[in-house]
């Protein structure tokens, strides 16, 4: 069993939204590893970061990614930091991964002052820039395809993703 597609990218790229649209259009289930973790723990990711710390969350995330890749045959959306794990990056090697890339200005506009993102607390623009600088190379390393999302709405990104999936079958 293997997912139809896995979406990776930074906060504000539209991974969850695009995953839902692609899943709907392809008639397959959607799995979001951040939602899986919150459901299994019974608390928000933000609360996990505060109460147990980032390392605790990252360990859960690594397991959630491995489980989703092994058990799900629909669309998978990974949390923005999932690519930080070498084990998760290795597990993604055999999958159709699409990196939803977003520039800093668009990411800031889309994320806004969303306090539900624990790594973006404080100066959102600076935090996002640091995340993009640190992770962009990792997203590119795991991705088979990249979609630049800055000038596209979610439906247009989903259209491009479906075209890539169909051409790659």
mmCIF file of C-alpha atoms in Angstrom:
data_model
loop_
_atom_site.group_PDB
_atom_site.id
_atom_site.type_symbol
_atom_site.label_atom_id
_atom_site.label_comp_id
_atom_site.label_asym_id
_atom_site.label_seq_id
_atom_site.Cartn_x
_atom_site.Cartn_y
_atom_site.Cartn_z
ATOM 1 C CA UNK A 1 0.000 0.000 0.000
ATOM 2 C CA UNK A 2 1.273 3.437 -0.869
ATOM 3 C CA UNK A 3 -0.208 6.933 -0.843
ATOM 4 C CA UNK A 4 -1.280 8.409 -4.168
ATOM 5 C CA UNK A 5 0.682 11.534 -3.240
ATOM 6 C CA UNK A 6 2.381 13.096 -0.234
ATOM 7 C CA UNK A 7 2.465 16.872 0.216
ATOM 8 C CA UNK A 8 5.327 18.606 2.005
ATOM 9 C CA UNK A 9 6.117 22.273 2.512
ATOM 10 C CA UNK A 10 6.363 25.081 5.018
ATOM 11 C CA UNK A 11 3.564 26.705 6.984
ATOM 12 C CA UNK A 12 1.372 28.736 4.664
ATOM 13 C CA UNK A 13 2.044 26.613 1.577
ATOM 14 C CA UNK A 14 -1.493 25.184 1.623
ATOM 15 C CA UNK A 15 -0.683 21.511 2.219
ATOM 16 C CA UNK A 16 -3.825 20.638 4.178
ATOM 17 C CA UNK A 17 -6.163 22.602 1.919
ATOM 18 C CA UNK A 18 -4.661 21.250 -1.305
ATOM 19 C CA UNK A 19 -4.603 17.699 0.084
ATOM 20 C CA UNK A 20 -8.353 17.904 0.759
ATOM 21 C CA UNK A 21 -9.057 19.223 -2.737
ATOM 22 C CA UNK A 22 -6.916 16.569 -4.413
ATOM 23 C CA UNK A 23 -8.453 13.820 -2.276
ATOM 24 C CA UNK A 24 -11.963 14.984 -3.177
ATOM 25 C CA UNK A 25 -11.193 15.156 -6.882
ATOM 26 C CA UNK A 26 -9.505 11.752 -6.938
ATOM 27 C CA UNK A 27 -12.133 10.166 -4.695
ATOM 28 C CA UNK A 28 -9.620 9.017 -2.082
ATOM 29 C CA UNK A 29 -9.239 9.576 1.648
ATOM 30 C CA UNK A 30 -6.952 12.268 3.017
ATOM 31 C CA UNK A 31 -4.654 11.848 5.980
ATOM 32 C CA UNK A 32 -2.901 14.723 7.746
ATOM 33 C CA UNK A 33 -0.151 13.613 10.118
ATOM 34 C CA UNK A 34 -0.583 16.674 12.346
ATOM 35 C CA UNK A 35 -4.250 15.740 12.807
ATOM 36 C CA UNK A 36 -3.247 12.113 13.490
ATOM 37 C CA UNK A 37 -0.914 13.244 16.273
ATOM 38 C CA UNK A 38 -3.483 15.558 17.856
ATOM 39 C CA UNK A 39 -6.107 12.809 17.745
ATOM 40 C CA UNK A 40 -3.825 10.209 19.323
ATOM 41 C CA UNK A 41 -2.597 12.560 22.055
ATOM 42 C CA UNK A 42 -5.893 14.329 22.691
ATOM 43 C CA UNK A 43 -4.234 17.741 22.752
ATOM 44 C CA UNK A 44 -3.180 20.369 20.229
ATOM 45 C CA UNK A 45 0.308 20.446 18.801
ATOM 46 C CA UNK A 46 0.753 23.854 20.384
ATOM 47 C CA UNK A 47 -0.001 22.351 23.817
ATOM 48 C CA UNK A 48 2.406 19.463 23.156
ATOM 49 C CA UNK A 49 5.193 21.936 22.388
ATOM 50 C CA UNK A 50 4.467 23.814 25.604
ATOM 51 C CA UNK A 51 3.915 20.832 27.893
ATOM 52 C CA UNK A 52 6.277 18.165 26.502
ATOM 53 C CA UNK A 53 8.611 20.104 24.210
ATOM 54 C CA UNK A 54 9.523 19.954 20.549
ATOM 55 C CA UNK A 55 11.593 16.740 20.842
ATOM 56 C CA UNK A 56 8.559 14.874 22.194
ATOM 57 C CA UNK A 57 6.426 16.120 19.315
ATOM 58 C CA UNK A 58 9.083 15.298 16.694
ATOM 59 C CA UNK A 59 9.286 11.698 17.943
ATOM 60 C CA UNK A 60 5.504 11.360 17.594
ATOM 61 C CA UNK A 61 5.672 13.004 14.175
ATOM 62 C CA UNK A 62 8.281 10.540 12.929
ATOM 63 C CA UNK A 63 6.044 7.632 13.955
ATOM 64 C CA UNK A 64 2.952 9.274 12.428
ATOM 65 C CA UNK A 65 4.744 9.762 9.102
ATOM 66 C CA UNK A 66 5.942 6.148 9.020
ATOM 67 C CA UNK A 67 2.448 4.885 9.839
ATOM 68 C CA UNK A 68 0.726 7.082 7.246
ATOM 69 C CA UNK A 69 3.178 6.073 4.515
ATOM 70 C CA UNK A 70 2.763 2.370 5.345
ATOM 71 C CA UNK A 71 -1.000 2.244 5.881
ATOM 72 C CA UNK A 72 -2.654 4.949 3.765
ATOM 73 C CA UNK A 73 -3.408 4.665 0.052
ATOM 74 C CA UNK A 74 -4.953 8.117 -0.444
ATOM 75 C CA UNK A 75 -3.494 11.602 -0.074
ATOM 76 C CA UNK A 76 -1.113 12.427 2.783
ATOM 77 C CA UNK A 77 -0.244 15.878 4.096
ATOM 78 C CA UNK A 78 2.795 16.107 6.350
ATOM 79 C CA UNK A 79 3.473 18.725 8.966
ATOM 80 C CA UNK A 80 5.962 21.387 7.917
ATOM 81 C CA UNK A 81 8.737 20.012 10.109
ATOM 82 C CA UNK A 82 8.368 16.330 9.216
ATOM 83 C CA UNK A 83 11.315 16.573 6.813
ATOM 84 C CA UNK A 84 13.647 17.382 9.710
ATOM 85 C CA UNK A 85 13.735 13.673 10.580
ATOM 86 C CA UNK A 86 16.321 11.668 8.628
ATOM 87 C CA UNK A 87 14.118 8.573 9.067
ATOM 88 C CA UNK A 88 11.105 10.381 7.592
ATOM 89 C CA UNK A 89 13.173 11.703 4.689
ATOM 90 C CA UNK A 90 14.401 8.173 3.971
ATOM 91 C CA UNK A 91 10.856 6.798 4.174
ATOM 92 C CA UNK A 92 9.678 9.386 1.628
ATOM 93 C CA UNK A 93 12.231 8.252 -0.963
ATOM 94 C CA UNK A 94 9.913 5.650 -2.477
ATOM 95 C CA UNK A 95 6.844 7.890 -2.653
ATOM 96 C CA UNK A 96 5.387 10.493 -5.002
ATOM 97 C CA UNK A 97 6.113 13.652 -3.026
ATOM 98 C CA UNK A 98 5.061 17.129 -4.100
ATOM 99 C CA UNK A 99 6.738 20.105 -2.458
ATOM 100 C CA UNK A 100 4.359 23.049 -2.221
ATOM 101 C CA UNK A 101 6.817 25.918 -2.236
ATOM 102 C CA UNK A 102 5.853 29.389 -1.071
ATOM 103 C CA UNK A 103 7.804 32.613 -0.862
ATOM 104 C CA UNK A 104 8.218 34.490 2.376
ATOM 105 C CA UNK A 105 5.756 37.285 1.564
ATOM 106 C CA UNK A 106 3.007 34.855 0.557
ATOM 107 C CA UNK A 107 3.652 32.607 3.557
ATOM 108 C CA UNK A 108 3.423 35.530 5.968
ATOM 109 C CA UNK A 109 0.205 36.726 4.318
ATOM 110 C CA UNK A 110 -1.352 33.254 4.476
ATOM 111 C CA UNK A 111 -0.262 32.411 8.006
ATOM 112 C CA UNK A 112 -0.949 35.876 9.410
ATOM 113 C CA UNK A 113 -0.532 36.057 13.135
ATOM 114 C CA UNK A 114 -1.719 32.488 13.649
ATOM 115 C CA UNK A 115 -0.793 31.702 17.225
ATOM 116 C CA UNK A 116 -1.708 28.042 16.702
ATOM 117 C CA UNK A 117 1.692 27.434 15.125
ATOM 118 C CA UNK A 118 4.167 27.018 17.988
ATOM 119 C CA UNK A 119 7.325 27.573 15.947
ATOM 120 C CA UNK A 120 5.992 30.887 14.642
ATOM 121 C CA UNK A 121 5.394 32.555 17.984
ATOM 122 C CA UNK A 122 6.985 35.976 18.239
ATOM 123 C CA UNK A 123 8.020 37.705 15.031
ATOM 124 C CA UNK A 124 6.158 35.619 12.446
ATOM 125 C CA UNK A 125 8.075 37.007 9.468
ATOM 126 C CA UNK A 126 11.487 36.287 11.024
ATOM 127 C CA UNK A 127 10.427 32.834 12.215
ATOM 128 C CA UNK A 128 9.055 31.917 8.779
ATOM 129 C CA UNK A 129 12.195 33.164 7.046
ATOM 130 C CA UNK A 130 14.323 31.012 9.350
ATOM 131 C CA UNK A 131 12.107 27.961 8.715
ATOM 132 C CA UNK A 132 12.207 28.473 4.956
ATOM 133 C CA UNK A 133 15.979 28.950 4.968
ATOM 134 C CA UNK A 134 16.499 25.830 7.078
ATOM 135 C CA UNK A 135 13.997 23.494 5.447
ATOM 136 C CA UNK A 136 13.736 24.417 1.756
ATOM 137 C CA UNK A 137 16.688 22.193 0.815
ATOM 138 C CA UNK A 138 15.110 19.284 2.730
ATOM 139 C CA UNK A 139 11.760 19.725 0.977
ATOM 140 C CA UNK A 140 13.533 19.733 -2.387
ATOM 141 C CA UNK A 141 15.549 16.638 -1.462
ATOM 142 C CA UNK A 142 12.446 14.536 -0.746
ATOM 143 C CA UNK A 143 10.231 15.883 -3.529
ATOM 144 C CA UNK A 144 9.745 14.382 -6.951
ATOM 145 C CA UNK A 145 7.877 17.543 -8.001
ATOM 146 C CA UNK A 146 7.645 21.161 -6.861
ATOM 147 C CA UNK A 147 4.720 23.530 -7.310
ATOM 148 C CA UNK A 148 5.333 27.238 -6.759
ATOM 149 C CA UNK A 149 2.162 28.352 -4.976
ATOM 150 C CA UNK A 150 2.702 32.112 -4.574
ATOM 151 C CA UNK A 151 0.474 33.280 -7.421
ATOM 152 C CA UNK A 152 -2.003 30.398 -7.326
ATOM 153 C CA UNK A 153 -5.126 29.714 -5.314
ATOM 154 C CA UNK A 154 -5.670 26.299 -3.737
ATOM 155 C CA UNK A 155 -7.780 25.026 -6.649
ATOM 156 C CA UNK A 156 -5.050 25.922 -9.145
ATOM 157 C CA UNK A 157 -2.431 24.179 -7.022
ATOM 158 C CA UNK A 158 -4.689 21.109 -6.805
ATOM 159 C CA UNK A 159 -5.093 21.160 -10.610
ATOM 160 C CA UNK A 160 -1.325 21.171 -11.075
ATOM 161 C CA UNK A 161 -0.882 18.405 -8.514
ATOM 162 C CA UNK A 162 -3.447 16.181 -10.218
ATOM 163 C CA UNK A 163 -1.766 16.748 -13.585
ATOM 164 C CA UNK A 164 1.597 15.747 -12.083
ATOM 165 C CA UNK A 165 0.076 12.641 -10.462
ATOM 166 C CA UNK A 166 -1.602 11.545 -13.691
ATOM 167 C CA UNK A 167 1.548 12.111 -15.752
ATOM 168 C CA UNK A 168 3.623 10.158 -13.202
ATOM 169 C CA UNK A 169 1.449 7.033 -13.132
#
